Coordinates of N, CA, C and O in Angstrom, one line a residue:
M295 N 84.4 -13.4 -54.3 CA 84.2 -12.0 -54.6 C 84.8 -11.7 -55.9 O 85.8 -12.3 -56.3
K296 N 84.2 -10.7 -56.6 CA 84.7 -10.3 -58.0 C 85.3 -8.9 -57.9 O 84.8 -8.1 -57.1
R297 N 86.3 -8.6 -58.7 CA 86.9 -7.3 -58.7 C 86.3 -6.5 -59.9 O 86.0 -7.1 -60.9
T298 N 86.1 -5.3 -59.6 CA 85.6 -4.4 -60.7 C 86.2 -3.0 -60.5 O 86.8 -2.7 -59.4
Q299 N 86.1 -2.2 -61.5 CA 86.6 -0.8 -61.4 C 85.5 0.2 -61.7 O 84.7 0.0 -62.6
I300 N 85.4 1.2 -60.9 CA 84.5 2.3 -61.1 C 85.2 3.6 -61.1 O 86.2 3.8 -60.6
Q301 N 84.5 4.6 -61.7 CA 85.0 6.0 -61.7 C 84.0 6.8 -60.9 O 82.8 6.7 -61.1
L302 N 84.5 7.6 -60.0 CA 83.7 8.5 -59.1 C 84.0 9.9 -59.4 O 85.1 10.3 -59.7
E303 N 83.0 10.8 -59.2 CA 83.2 12.2 -59.2 C 84.2 12.6 -58.0 O 84.2 11.9 -57.0
E304 N 84.9 13.6 -58.2 CA 85.9 14.0 -57.2 C 85.2 14.2 -55.8 O 85.8 13.7 -54.8
L305 N 84.1 14.9 -55.8 CA 83.4 15.2 -54.5 C 83.0 13.9 -53.8 O 83.0 13.8 -52.6
V306 N 82.5 12.9 -54.6 CA 82.0 11.7 -54.1 C 83.2 10.9 -53.5 O 83.2 10.4 -52.4
W307 N 84.3 10.9 -54.2 CA 85.5 10.2 -53.8 C 86.0 10.8 -52.5 O 86.4 10.1 -51.5
E308 N 86.0 12.2 -52.4 CA 86.5 12.8 -51.2 C 85.6 12.5 -50.0 O 86.1 12.3 -48.9
A309 N 84.3 12.5 -50.2 CA 83.4 12.1 -49.1 C 83.6 10.7 -48.7 O 83.6 10.4 -47.4
L310 N 83.8 9.8 -49.6 CA 84.1 8.4 -49.2 C 85.4 8.3 -48.5 O 85.5 7.5 -47.5
R311 N 86.4 9.0 -49.0 CA 87.7 8.9 -48.3 C 87.6 9.4 -46.9 O 88.2 8.8 -46.0
A312 N 86.9 10.5 -46.7 CA 86.7 11.1 -45.3 C 86.0 10.1 -44.4 O 86.4 9.8 -43.3
R313 N 84.9 9.5 -44.9 CA 84.2 8.5 -44.2 C 85.1 7.3 -43.8 O 85.0 6.8 -42.7
S314 N 85.8 6.9 -44.8 CA 86.7 5.7 -44.7 C 87.7 6.0 -43.5 O 88.0 5.1 -42.7
F315 N 88.3 7.2 -43.5 CA 89.2 7.6 -42.5 C 88.6 7.6 -41.1 O 89.1 7.1 -40.1
Q316 N 87.4 8.2 -41.0 CA 86.6 8.3 -39.7 C 86.3 7.0 -39.2 O 86.4 6.7 -38.0
E317 N 85.8 6.1 -40.1 CA 85.3 4.8 -39.6 C 86.4 3.7 -39.6 O 86.1 2.6 -39.2
R318 N 87.6 4.1 -40.1 CA 88.7 3.1 -40.1 C 88.3 1.9 -40.9 O 88.6 0.7 -40.5
R319 N 87.7 2.1 -42.1 CA 87.3 1.0 -43.0 C 87.8 1.4 -44.4 O 88.0 2.6 -44.7
S320 N 87.9 0.5 -45.3 CA 88.3 0.8 -46.6 C 87.1 1.4 -47.4 O 86.0 1.2 -47.1
I321 N 87.5 2.1 -48.4 CA 86.5 2.7 -49.3 C 85.7 1.6 -50.0 O 84.5 1.6 -50.1
A322 N 86.4 0.5 -50.4 CA 85.7 -0.6 -51.0 C 84.7 -1.2 -50.1 O 83.6 -1.6 -50.6
E323 N 85.0 -1.4 -48.8 CA 84.1 -1.9 -47.9 C 82.8 -1.1 -47.8 O 81.7 -1.6 -47.7
I324 N 83.0 0.2 -47.7 CA 81.9 1.2 -47.6 C 81.0 1.1 -48.9 O 79.8 1.0 -48.8
I325 N 81.6 1.1 -50.0 CA 80.9 1.0 -51.3 C 80.1 -0.3 -51.3 O 78.9 -0.4 -51.7
R326 N 80.7 -1.5 -51.0 CA 80.0 -2.8 -51.0 C 78.8 -2.7 -50.0 O 77.7 -3.2 -50.4
E327 N 79.0 -2.1 -48.9 CA 77.9 -2.0 -47.9 C 76.7 -1.2 -48.5 O 75.6 -1.5 -48.4
M328 N 77.1 -0.1 -49.2 CA 76.1 0.8 -49.8 C 75.3 0.1 -50.9 O 74.1 0.2 -51.0
V329 N 76.0 -0.6 -51.8 CA 75.4 -1.3 -52.9 C 74.5 -2.4 -52.3 O 73.4 -2.6 -52.8
R330 N 75.0 -3.2 -51.4 CA 74.2 -4.3 -50.8 C 72.9 -3.7 -50.1 O 71.8 -4.3 -50.4
S331 N 73.0 -2.6 -49.4 CA 71.8 -2.0 -48.8 C 70.8 -1.5 -49.9 O 69.6 -1.8 -49.7
Q332 N 71.3 -0.9 -50.9 CA 70.4 -0.5 -52.0 C 69.7 -1.7 -52.7 O 68.5 -1.6 -53.0
M333 N 70.4 -2.7 -52.9 CA 69.8 -3.9 -53.5 C 68.8 -4.5 -52.6 O 67.8 -5.0 -53.1
E334 N 69.0 -4.6 -51.3 CA 68.0 -5.1 -50.4 C 66.8 -4.3 -50.4 O 65.7 -4.8 -50.3
K335 N 66.9 -2.9 -50.4 CA 65.7 -2.1 -50.5 C 64.9 -2.3 -51.7 O 63.7 -2.4 -51.7
R336 N 65.6 -2.5 -52.8 CA 64.8 -2.7 -54.1 C 64.2 -4.1 -54.1 O 63.1 -4.2 -54.6
K337 N 64.8 -5.1 -53.5 CA 64.2 -6.4 -53.4 C 63.0 -6.4 -52.5 O 62.0 -7.1 -52.8
A338 N 63.0 -5.6 -51.4 CA 61.8 -5.5 -50.5 C 60.7 -4.7 -51.1 O 59.6 -4.9 -50.6
R339 N 61.0 -3.9 -52.1 CA 59.9 -3.0 -52.6 C 58.9 -3.9 -53.4 O 59.3 -4.8 -54.1
K340 N 57.6 -3.6 -53.3 CA 56.6 -4.3 -54.1 C 56.7 -4.0 -55.5 O 57.1 -2.9 -55.9
P341 N 56.3 -4.9 -56.4 CA 56.3 -4.6 -57.8 C 55.3 -3.5 -58.1 O 54.3 -3.3 -57.4
Y342 N 55.5 -2.8 -59.2 CA 54.6 -1.7 -59.6 C 53.3 -2.3 -60.0 O 53.2 -3.4 -60.6
S343 N 52.2 -1.5 -59.8 CA 50.9 -1.9 -60.2 C 50.3 -0.7 -60.9 O 50.8 0.5 -60.8
I344 N 49.2 -0.8 -61.6 CA 48.6 0.3 -62.3 C 48.2 1.4 -61.3 O 48.2 2.6 -61.7
R345 N 47.9 1.1 -60.1 CA 47.5 2.1 -59.1 C 48.7 3.0 -58.8 O 48.5 4.2 -58.4
D346 N 49.9 2.6 -59.0 CA 51.1 3.5 -58.8 C 51.1 4.6 -59.8 O 51.9 5.6 -59.6
F347 N 50.4 4.5 -60.9 CA 50.4 5.5 -62.0 C 49.1 6.2 -62.1 O 48.7 6.6 -63.2
S348 N 48.4 6.4 -61.0 CA 47.1 7.1 -61.0 C 47.1 8.5 -61.5 O 46.1 9.0 -61.9
F349 N 48.3 9.1 -61.5 CA 48.4 10.5 -62.0 C 48.3 10.6 -63.5 O 48.1 11.6 -64.1
I350 N 48.4 9.4 -64.2 CA 48.3 9.5 -65.7 C 46.9 9.9 -66.1 O 45.9 9.4 -65.6
G351 N 46.8 10.9 -67.0 CA 45.5 11.4 -67.4 C 45.0 12.5 -66.5 O 43.9 13.0 -66.8
A352 N 45.7 12.9 -65.5 CA 45.2 13.9 -64.6 C 45.0 15.3 -65.3 O 44.2 16.0 -64.9
G353 N 45.8 15.5 -66.3 CA 45.6 16.8 -67.0 C 44.9 16.6 -68.3 O 45.0 17.5 -69.2
A354 N 44.1 15.6 -68.4 CA 43.3 15.4 -69.7 C 42.3 16.5 -69.9 O 41.7 17.0 -69.0
S355 N 42.1 16.9 -71.2 CA 41.1 17.9 -71.6 C 39.8 17.3 -71.5 O 39.6 16.1 -71.8
R356 N 38.8 18.1 -71.1 CA 37.4 17.6 -71.0 C 36.5 18.7 -71.6 O 36.9 19.9 -71.7
G357 N 35.4 18.3 -72.0 CA 34.4 19.2 -72.5 C 34.5 19.4 -74.0 O 35.1 18.6 -74.7
K358 N 33.8 20.4 -74.5 CA 33.7 20.6 -76.0 C 35.0 20.8 -76.6 O 35.8 21.6 -76.1
G359 N 35.3 20.1 -77.6 CA 36.6 20.2 -78.3 C 37.7 19.5 -77.7 O 38.9 19.8 -78.1
A360 N 37.5 18.7 -76.7 CA 38.6 18.1 -76.0 C 39.3 17.2 -76.9 O 38.8 16.5 -77.8
G361 N 40.6 17.2 -76.9 CA 41.4 16.5 -77.7 C 41.9 17.2 -79.0 O 42.8 16.8 -79.6
A362 N 41.2 18.3 -79.3 CA 41.6 19.1 -80.5 C 43.0 19.6 -80.4 O 43.7 19.6 -81.4
V363 N 43.4 20.1 -79.2 CA 44.7 20.6 -79.1 C 45.7 19.6 -79.3 O 46.8 19.8 -79.9
S364 N 45.5 18.4 -78.7 CA 46.5 17.3 -78.8 C 46.6 16.8 -80.2 O 47.7 16.4 -80.7
E365 N 45.5 16.8 -81.0 CA 45.5 16.3 -82.3 C 46.0 17.3 -83.4 O 46.7 17.0 -84.3
R366 N 45.7 18.6 -83.1 CA 46.1 19.7 -84.1 C 46.7 20.8 -83.3 O 46.4 22.0 -83.5
H367 N 47.7 20.5 -82.5 CA 48.3 21.5 -81.7 C 49.0 22.7 -82.4 O 48.9 23.8 -82.0
D368 N 49.6 22.4 -83.6 CA 50.2 23.5 -84.4 C 49.2 24.5 -84.9 O 49.3 25.7 -84.8
E369 N 48.1 23.9 -85.4 CA 47.0 24.8 -85.9 C 46.4 25.6 -84.8 O 46.1 26.8 -84.9
E370 N 46.1 24.9 -83.6 CA 45.5 25.6 -82.5 C 46.4 26.7 -82.0 O 45.9 27.8 -81.6
F371 N 47.7 26.4 -81.9 CA 48.6 27.4 -81.5 C 48.6 28.6 -82.4 O 48.6 29.8 -82.0
A372 N 48.7 28.4 -83.7 CA 48.7 29.4 -84.7 C 47.4 30.3 -84.6 O 47.4 31.5 -84.7
D373 N 46.3 29.6 -84.4 CA 45.0 30.3 -84.2 C 45.0 31.2 -83.0 O 44.2 32.2 -82.9
S374 N 45.7 30.8 -81.9 CA 45.7 31.6 -80.7 C 46.5 32.8 -80.7 O 46.4 33.7 -79.9
I375 N 47.4 33.0 -81.8 CA 48.2 34.2 -81.9 C 47.4 35.3 -82.6 O 46.9 35.1 -83.7
P376 N 47.4 36.5 -82.0 CA 46.6 37.6 -82.6 C 47.2 38.1 -83.8 O 48.3 38.0 -84.2

């Protein structure tokens, strides 16, 4: 086992301290359990694929003049002001 030092926000530390007292376990033991659990969840998760990003392009412009705003947004904005 390796030793490390972390800094926690006051509210997080108080919550951990209360849990530690209720469960009669050390704060370090609770943190180790939480870290281990999170690492196992990430390991079980499938790698990202392009299908996970299907929302990309959902707001794309279509039709006449599509792309003009993204290419010349400053000019388009200035033209839209009366």
